[in-house]
Each structure stands twice: as structure tokens, then as C-alpha cells.
Amino acid sequence: MAEEFDPKRFMVINHPLVEHKLHILRDQRTATKQFRELVNELAIFEGYEAMRDFPLEDVQVTTPLETTTCRRLSGKKVAIIPILRAGLGMVDGILQLVPSARVGHVGMYRDPETHEPHQYYCKFPADIENRICLIVDPMLATGGSLTAAIKFLRDAGVRDIRCLTLVSAPEGVRATLDFDPDVRLYTCALDRELNENAYILPGLGDAGDRIYGTK
Ligand SMILES: O=P(O)(O)OC[C@H]1O[C@H](OP(=O)(O)OP(=O)(O)O)[C@H](O)[C@@H]1O
Ligand SMILES: O=c1cc[nH]c(=O)[nH]1
Ligand SMILES: [Mg+2]
């Protein structure tokens, strides 16, 4: 039987448009330009869900007819943290939702033999500890890369971390939720398993290579 994850901490985005876009994204015939566009669009859907509980405050607005009470976001600041390279493909979509967000980068690649992540870059906004951080990476396989990124943010004092992936393996979801008891994880698809090279099945291949056309 499929493993159950805590629904308060793990959400699969459930929407016909998401499923439709995902079936094109997975198709090996989908070329780089369309792949990039789909990653961007899916990031928007996912970002919308991940920000559902953002706090609001009352504000008085005068329409052409009268003054009324409206609500606006109550100043909680956001940082988007892409895991390079593939995570970069999700940044513009999230920025369309929160144009004032800052962007911090974590550079990591997986060793092809051990599948362990190797860090080559890390740069966060100066006030990162006061921001809600959205880590973005299309693929969650073993969870090594994502848990390493979560650790960098916790070490920097970040309290509210939300992870956004497009396709996840159960192994990576379990590793992430076990690694950090407070983190929340959003994904567009929970796939079946990892293969012997720690690639997600059915998956979509190597997201970085498909976004940047490097294979
Ligand atoms: O859960 P994990 O087992 O750590 O695997 C997932 C990681 O692998 C991919 O990056 P990759 O190492 O291929 O780097 P790239 O984005 O530069 O292609 C992907 O974008 C994740 O960052
Ligand atoms: O299936 C996978 C696993 C790791 N990284 C990817 O890009 N795809
Ligand atoms: Mg890659």
C-alpha cells in the first residue's frame, strides 16, 4: 500500500490544469522551449497554493463611490530559494505572484555514483531570517539536495520554510519530512519510486538538462 504522509505538511496540488500540464512535461518529445514554459506555469499554480495562509491586514480603500475596508498582505516578506540549476526554472513564475520577493541561490549537483549532493554556491539575502522562504526545485528524488538546502536556511535562522517541487519520489518526501519536523512540502505529482540511478519513475528525466537543453 502507498505510504501516507501527514496532510498538514505534505500537499499534492490537485487540479486538472496541473495534471494536463504535467502530462506534456513528462513526454520525452516535449522540446526545451515548451518544457521551460510548463515549469514556469506549474510554479505559478504551486506558489498560489503555498501562499494560501499568508497573513492579511485590514486597509481602508476609497473607491470612486465610497470608502470600504479591504485586506492586503500584512508585510510578511518572501524569499525564493532555487536549487541550481533546475530550480531556476521556477523562479520567474513565483516572482510573478510576489514581485517584491528576494532571491537566494543554493548551487548543488548530485554525484552520479553516490547520488550525494555537492554544494558549489550559496548566497542568501541579508535579512533572510525574517522572510518566509520558498525553496524551489522541480525534482525531489532521494531528498539529499533538498534537505541540504533546508539545513543551510535553518543555520541562517529561517523559521518558515516551504518547499515546492514538481515531481517527487516517496523516498524524497519521507527524507524531507523526517529531516525537518516543521517544513512544509508541496508537489504537483507523487511518483512511484526511484530507479537504481536514483532517477524518479515514471518521472520526466533530468529536469536541468531538459530546461537548459544540455543533453
Ligand atoms: O533528491 P536528490 O536525490 O538530491 O535529487 C534531486 C536533485 O537532482 C537534480 O539536480 P542535479 O543534481 O541534476 O543538478 P542540475 O539541476 O544542475 O541538473 C534536481 O534538480 C534536484 O536538485
Ligand atoms: O529523476 C530525477 C532525479 C534527479 N534529478 C532529476 O532531474 N531527475
Ligand atoms: Mg540535473
JSON list of N, CA and C in Angstrom, two decimals, residues 139-187:
[
{"chain": "A", "resi": 139, "resn": "MET", "atom": "N", "xyz": [12.60, 18.69, -9.02]},
{"chain": "A", "resi": 139, "resn": "MET", "atom": "CA", "xyz": [12.71, 17.25, -8.76]},
{"chain": "A", "resi": 139, "resn": "MET", "atom": "C", "xyz": [13.12, 16.97, -7.32]},
{"chain": "A", "resi": 140, "resn": "LEU", "atom": "N", "xyz": [12.38, 16.06, -6.68]},
{"chain": "A", "resi": 140, "resn": "LEU", "atom": "CA", "xyz": [12.74, 15.58, -5.34]},
{"chain": "A", "resi": 140, "resn": "LEU", "atom": "C", "xyz": [12.91, 14.07, -5.46]},
{"chain": "A", "resi": 141, "resn": "ALA", "atom": "N", "xyz": [14.16, 13.62, -5.46]},
{"chain": "A", "resi": 141, "resn": "ALA", "atom": "CA", "xyz": [14.45, 12.19, -5.67]},
{"chain": "A", "resi": 141, "resn": "ALA", "atom": "C", "xyz": [14.80, 11.53, -4.34]},
{"chain": "A", "resi": 142, "resn": "THR", "atom": "N", "xyz": [16.09, 11.49, -3.97]},
{"chain": "A", "resi": 142, "resn": "THR", "atom": "CA", "xyz": [16.46, 10.93, -2.65]},
{"chain": "A", "resi": 142, "resn": "THR", "atom": "C", "xyz": [16.17, 11.90, -1.52]},
{"chain": "A", "resi": 143, "resn": "GLY", "atom": "N", "xyz": [16.11, 13.19, -1.86]},
{"chain": "A", "resi": 143, "resn": "GLY", "atom": "CA", "xyz": [15.93, 14.23, -0.85]},
{"chain": "A", "resi": 143, "resn": "GLY", "atom": "C", "xyz": [17.25, 14.81, -0.36]},
{"chain": "A", "resi": 144, "resn": "GLY", "atom": "N", "xyz": [18.36, 14.30, -0.85]},
{"chain": "A", "resi": 144, "resn": "GLY", "atom": "CA", "xyz": [19.67, 14.79, -0.40]},
{"chain": "A", "resi": 144, "resn": "GLY", "atom": "C", "xyz": [19.85, 16.28, -0.67]},
{"chain": "A", "resi": 145, "resn": "SER", "atom": "N", "xyz": [19.48, 16.73, -1.87]},
{"chain": "A", "resi": 145, "resn": "SER", "atom": "CA", "xyz": [19.68, 18.14, -2.22]},
{"chain": "A", "resi": 145, "resn": "SER", "atom": "C", "xyz": [18.75, 19.04, -1.41]},
{"chain": "A", "resi": 146, "resn": "LEU", "atom": "N", "xyz": [17.49, 18.65, -1.31]},
{"chain": "A", "resi": 146, "resn": "LEU", "atom": "CA", "xyz": [16.52, 19.50, -0.61]},
{"chain": "A", "resi": 146, "resn": "LEU", "atom": "C", "xyz": [16.83, 19.58, 0.89]},
{"chain": "A", "resi": 147, "resn": "THR", "atom": "N", "xyz": [17.18, 18.46, 1.50]},
{"chain": "A", "resi": 147, "resn": "THR", "atom": "CA", "xyz": [17.48, 18.53, 2.94]},
{"chain": "A", "resi": 147, "resn": "THR", "atom": "C", "xyz": [18.74, 19.36, 3.21]},
{"chain": "A", "resi": 148, "resn": "ALA", "atom": "N", "xyz": [19.69, 19.30, 2.29]},
{"chain": "A", "resi": 148, "resn": "ALA", "atom": "CA", "xyz": [20.89, 20.14, 2.45]},
{"chain": "A", "resi": 148, "resn": "ALA", "atom": "C", "xyz": [20.50, 21.62, 2.38]},
{"chain": "A", "resi": 149, "resn": "ALA", "atom": "N", "xyz": [19.61, 21.97, 1.44]},
{"chain": "A", "resi": 149, "resn": "ALA", "atom": "CA", "xyz": [19.18, 23.37, 1.32]},
{"chain": "A", "resi": 149, "resn": "ALA", "atom": "C", "xyz": [18.40, 23.80, 2.56]},
{"chain": "A", "resi": 150, "resn": "ILE", "atom": "N", "xyz": [17.55, 22.92, 3.08]},
{"chain": "A", "resi": 150, "resn": "ILE", "atom": "CA", "xyz": [16.80, 23.25, 4.31]},
{"chain": "A", "resi": 150, "resn": "ILE", "atom": "C", "xyz": [17.79, 23.54, 5.44]},
{"chain": "A", "resi": 151, "resn": "LYS", "atom": "N", "xyz": [18.84, 22.72, 5.53]},
{"chain": "A", "resi": 151, "resn": "LYS", "atom": "CA", "xyz": [19.81, 22.91, 6.61]},
{"chain": "A", "resi": 151, "resn": "LYS", "atom": "C", "xyz": [20.51, 24.28, 6.49]},
{"chain": "A", "resi": 152, "resn": "PHE", "atom": "N", "xyz": [20.88, 24.68, 5.28]},
{"chain": "A", "resi": 152, "resn": "PHE", "atom": "CA", "xyz": [21.52, 26.00, 5.10]},
{"chain": "A", "resi": 152, "resn": "PHE", "atom": "C", "xyz": [20.59, 27.10, 5.62]},
{"chain": "A", "resi": 153, "resn": "LEU", "atom": "N", "xyz": [19.30, 26.97, 5.31]},
{"chain": "A", "resi": 153, "resn": "LEU", "atom": "CA", "xyz": [18.35, 28.01, 5.73]},
{"chain": "A", "resi": 153, "resn": "LEU", "atom": "C", "xyz": [18.13, 27.99, 7.23]},
{"chain": "A", "resi": 154, "resn": "ARG", "atom": "N", "xyz": [18.01, 26.81, 7.81]},
{"chain": "A", "resi": 154, "resn": "ARG", "atom": "CA", "xyz": [17.85, 26.74, 9.28]},
{"chain": "A", "resi": 154, "resn": "ARG", "atom": "C", "xyz": [19.08, 27.32, 9.96]},
{"chain": "A", "resi": 155, "resn": "ASP", "atom": "N", "xyz": [20.27, 26.99, 9.45]},
{"chain": "A", "resi": 155, "resn": "ASP", "atom": "CA", "xyz": [21.51, 27.51, 10.03]},
{"chain": "A", "resi": 155, "resn": "ASP", "atom": "C", "xyz": [21.55, 29.04, 9.94]},
{"chain": "A", "resi": 156, "resn": "ALA", "atom": "N", "xyz": [20.88, 29.59, 8.93]},
{"chain": "A", "resi": 156, "resn": "ALA", "atom": "CA", "xyz": [20.84, 31.05, 8.76]},
{"chain": "A", "resi": 156, "resn": "ALA", "atom": "C", "xyz": [19.71, 31.67, 9.59]},
{"chain": "A", "resi": 157, "resn": "GLY", "atom": "N", "xyz": [18.97, 30.85, 10.34]},
{"chain": "A", "resi": 157, "resn": "GLY", "atom": "CA", "xyz": [17.95, 31.39, 11.26]},
{"chain": "A", "resi": 157, "resn": "GLY", "atom": "C", "xyz": [16.55, 31.48, 10.69]},
{"chain": "A", "resi": 158, "resn": "VAL", "atom": "N", "xyz": [16.30, 30.86, 9.52]},
{"chain": "A", "resi": 158, "resn": "VAL", "atom": "CA", "xyz": [14.97, 30.95, 8.91]},
{"chain": "A", "resi": 158, "resn": "VAL", "atom": "C", "xyz": [13.99, 30.07, 9.67]},
{"chain": "A", "resi": 159, "resn": "ARG", "atom": "N", "xyz": [12.79, 30.62, 9.95]},
{"chain": "A", "resi": 159, "resn": "ARG", "atom": "CA", "xyz": [11.78, 29.86, 10.70]},
{"chain": "A", "resi": 159, "resn": "ARG", "atom": "C", "xyz": [10.75, 29.21, 9.79]},
{"chain": "A", "resi": 160, "resn": "ASP", "atom": "N", "xyz": [10.28, 29.96, 8.78]},
{"chain": "A", "resi": 160, "resn": "ASP", "atom": "CA", "xyz": [9.17, 29.45, 7.94]},
{"chain": "A", "resi": 160, "resn": "ASP", "atom": "C", "xyz": [9.73, 29.01, 6.59]},
{"chain": "A", "resi": 161, "resn": "ILE", "atom": "N", "xyz": [9.83, 27.69, 6.38]},
{"chain": "A", "resi": 161, "resn": "ILE", "atom": "CA", "xyz": [10.36, 27.15, 5.13]},
{"chain": "A", "resi": 161, "resn": "ILE", "atom": "C", "xyz": [9.29, 26.31, 4.46]},
{"chain": "A", "resi": 162, "resn": "ARG", "atom": "N", "xyz": [9.04, 26.61, 3.17]},
{"chain": "A", "resi": 162, "resn": "ARG", "atom": "CA", "xyz": [8.10, 25.83, 2.38]},
{"chain": "A", "resi": 162, "resn": "ARG", "atom": "C", "xyz": [8.83, 25.36, 1.12]},
{"chain": "A", "resi": 163, "resn": "CYS", "atom": "N", "xyz": [8.71, 24.08, 0.83]},
{"chain": "A", "resi": 163, "resn": "CYS", "atom": "CA", "xyz": [9.44, 23.52, -0.32]},
{"chain": "A", "resi": 163, "resn": "CYS", "atom": "C", "xyz": [8.46, 23.25, -1.45]},
{"chain": "A", "resi": 164, "resn": "LEU", "atom": "N", "xyz": [8.83, 23.65, -2.66]},
{"chain": "A", "resi": 164, "resn": "LEU", "atom": "CA", "xyz": [7.97, 23.47, -3.82]},
{"chain": "A", "resi": 164, "resn": "LEU", "atom": "C", "xyz": [8.71, 22.64, -4.86]},
{"chain": "A", "resi": 165, "resn": "THR", "atom": "N", "xyz": [8.19, 21.44, -5.13]},
{"chain": "A", "resi": 165, "resn": "THR", "atom": "CA", "xyz": [8.78, 20.60, -6.18]},
{"chain": "A", "resi": 165, "resn": "THR", "atom": "C", "xyz": [7.68, 20.27, -7.18]},
{"chain": "A", "resi": 166, "resn": "LEU", "atom": "N", "xyz": [8.06, 19.84, -8.36]},
{"chain": "A", "resi": 166, "resn": "LEU", "atom": "CA", "xyz": [7.04, 19.47, -9.34]},
{"chain": "A", "resi": 166, "resn": "LEU", "atom": "C", "xyz": [6.77, 17.96, -9.31]},
{"chain": "A", "resi": 167, "resn": "VAL", "atom": "N", "xyz": [7.84, 17.17, -9.31]},
{"chain": "A", "resi": 167, "resn": "VAL", "atom": "CA", "xyz": [7.70, 15.71, -9.29]},
{"chain": "A", "resi": 167, "resn": "VAL", "atom": "C", "xyz": [8.54, 15.17, -8.13]},
{"chain": "A", "resi": 168, "resn": "SER", "atom": "N", "xyz": [7.91, 14.32, -7.30]},
{"chain": "A", "resi": 168, "resn": "SER", "atom": "CA", "xyz": [8.60, 13.82, -6.10]},
{"chain": "A", "resi": 168, "resn": "SER", "atom": "C", "xyz": [8.52, 12.31, -6.03]},
{"chain": "A", "resi": 169, "resn": "ALA", "atom": "N", "xyz": [9.58, 11.71, -5.50]},
{"chain": "A", "resi": 169, "resn": "ALA", "atom": "CA", "xyz": [9.57, 10.28, -5.19]},
{"chain": "A", "resi": 169, "resn": "ALA", "atom": "C", "xyz": [9.20, 10.12, -3.71]},
{"chain": "A", "resi": 170, "resn": "PRO", "atom": "N", "xyz": [8.53, 9.03, -3.36]},
{"chain": "A", "resi": 170, "resn": "PRO", "atom": "CA", "xyz": [8.18, 8.82, -1.95]},
{"chain": "A", "resi": 170, "resn": "PRO", "atom": "C", "xyz": [9.41, 8.86, -1.04]},
{"chain": "A", "resi": 171, "resn": "GLU", "atom": "N", "xyz": [10.53, 8.35, -1.53]},
{"chain": "A", "resi": 171, "resn": "GLU", "atom": "CA", "xyz": [11.76, 8.34, -0.72]},
{"chain": "A", "resi": 171, "resn": "GLU", "atom": "C", "xyz": [12.18, 9.75, -0.33]},
{"chain": "A", "resi": 172, "resn": "GLY", "atom": "N", "xyz": [12.08, 10.68, -1.28]},
{"chain": "A", "resi": 172, "resn": "GLY", "atom": "CA", "xyz": [12.48, 12.06, -1.03]},
{"chain": "A", "resi": 172, "resn": "GLY", "atom": "C", "xyz": [11.51, 12.79, -0.11]},
{"chain": "A", "resi": 173, "resn": "VAL", "atom": "N", "xyz": [10.22, 12.49, -0.28]},
{"chain": "A", "resi": 173, "resn": "VAL", "atom": "CA", "xyz": [9.22, 13.10, 0.61]},
{"chain": "A", "resi": 173, "resn": "VAL", "atom": "C", "xyz": [9.47, 12.65, 2.04]},
{"chain": "A", "resi": 174, "resn": "ARG", "atom": "N", "xyz": [9.65, 11.34, 2.23]},
{"chain": "A", "resi": 174, "resn": "ARG", "atom": "CA", "xyz": [9.89, 10.82, 3.58]},
{"chain": "A", "resi": 174, "resn": "ARG", "atom": "C", "xyz": [11.15, 11.45, 4.18]},
{"chain": "A", "resi": 175, "resn": "ALA", "atom": "N", "xyz": [12.23, 11.49, 3.37]},
{"chain": "A", "resi": 175, "resn": "ALA", "atom": "CA", "xyz": [13.50, 12.03, 3.88]},
{"chain": "A", "resi": 175, "resn": "ALA", "atom": "C", "xyz": [13.34, 13.49, 4.30]},
{"chain": "A", "resi": 176, "resn": "THR", "atom": "N", "xyz": [12.58, 14.25, 3.53]},
{"chain": "A", "resi": 176, "resn": "THR", "atom": "CA", "xyz": [12.41, 15.68, 3.82]},
{"chain": "A", "resi": 176, "resn": "THR", "atom": "C", "xyz": [11.58, 15.89, 5.08]},
{"chain": "A", "resi": 177, "resn": "LEU", "atom": "N", "xyz": [10.45, 15.19, 5.17]},
{"chain": "A", "resi": 177, "resn": "LEU", "atom": "CA", "xyz": [9.57, 15.38, 6.34]},
{"chain": "A", "resi": 177, "resn": "LEU", "atom": "C", "xyz": [10.24, 14.88, 7.61]},
{"chain": "A", "resi": 178, "resn": "ASP", "atom": "N", "xyz": [11.05, 13.81, 7.49]},
{"chain": "A", "resi": 178, "resn": "ASP", "atom": "CA", "xyz": [11.77, 13.29, 8.67]},
{"chain": "A", "resi": 178, "resn": "ASP", "atom": "C", "xyz": [12.91, 14.21, 9.08]},
{"chain": "A", "resi": 179, "resn": "PHE", "atom": "N", "xyz": [13.53, 14.85, 8.10]},
{"chain": "A", "resi": 179, "resn": "PHE", "atom": "CA", "xyz": [14.71, 15.69, 8.38]},
{"chain": "A", "resi": 179, "resn": "PHE", "atom": "C", "xyz": [14.34, 16.92, 9.19]},
{"chain": "A", "resi": 180, "resn": "ASP", "atom": "N", "xyz": [13.18, 17.49, 8.84]},
{"chain": "A", "resi": 180, "resn": "ASP", "atom": "CA", "xyz": [12.80, 18.76, 9.49]},
{"chain": "A", "resi": 180, "resn": "ASP", "atom": "C", "xyz": [11.33, 18.69, 9.89]},
{"chain": "A", "resi": 181, "resn": "PRO", "atom": "N", "xyz": [11.04, 18.70, 11.18]},
{"chain": "A", "resi": 181, "resn": "PRO", "atom": "CA", "xyz": [9.66, 18.49, 11.63]},
{"chain": "A", "resi": 181, "resn": "PRO", "atom": "C", "xyz": [8.71, 19.66, 11.32]},
{"chain": "A", "resi": 182, "resn": "ASP", "atom": "N", "xyz": [9.25, 20.81, 10.92]},
{"chain": "A", "resi": 182, "resn": "ASP", "atom": "CA", "xyz": [8.40, 21.98, 10.71]},
{"chain": "A", "resi": 182, "resn": "ASP", "atom": "C", "xyz": [8.22, 22.36, 9.24]},
{"chain": "A", "resi": 183, "resn": "VAL", "atom": "N", "xyz": [9.00, 21.75, 8.37]},
{"chain": "A", "resi": 183, "resn": "VAL", "atom": "CA", "xyz": [8.96, 22.17, 6.97]},
{"chain": "A", "resi": 183, "resn": "VAL", "atom": "C", "xyz": [7.67, 21.68, 6.31]},
{"chain": "A", "resi": 184, "resn": "ARG", "atom": "N", "xyz": [7.18, 22.46, 5.33]},
{"chain": "A", "resi": 184, "resn": "ARG", "atom": "CA", "xyz": [6.02, 22.04, 4.55]},
{"chain": "A", "resi": 184, "resn": "ARG", "atom": "C", "xyz": [6.46, 21.76, 3.12]},
{"chain": "A", "resi": 185, "resn": "LEU", "atom": "N", "xyz": [5.85, 20.78, 2.52]},
{"chain": "A", "resi": 185, "resn": "LEU", "atom": "CA", "xyz": [6.28, 20.35, 1.19]},
{"chain": "A", "resi": 185, "resn": "LEU", "atom": "C", "xyz": [5.07, 20.30, 0.25]},
{"chain": "A", "resi": 186, "resn": "TYR", "atom": "N", "xyz": [5.22, 20.98, -0.90]},
{"chain": "A", "resi": 186, "resn": "TYR", "atom": "CA", "xyz": [4.19, 20.98, -1.93]},
{"chain": "A", "resi": 186, "resn": "TYR", "atom": "C", "xyz": [4.77, 20.32, -3.18]},
{"chain": "A", "resi": 187, "resn": "THR", "atom": "N", "xyz": [3.97, 19.50, -3.85]},
{"chain": "A", "resi": 187, "resn": "THR", "atom": "CA", "xyz": [4.44, 18.92, -5.10]},
{"chain": "A", "resi": 187, "resn": "THR", "atom": "C", "xyz": [3.26, 18.80, -6.05]}
]
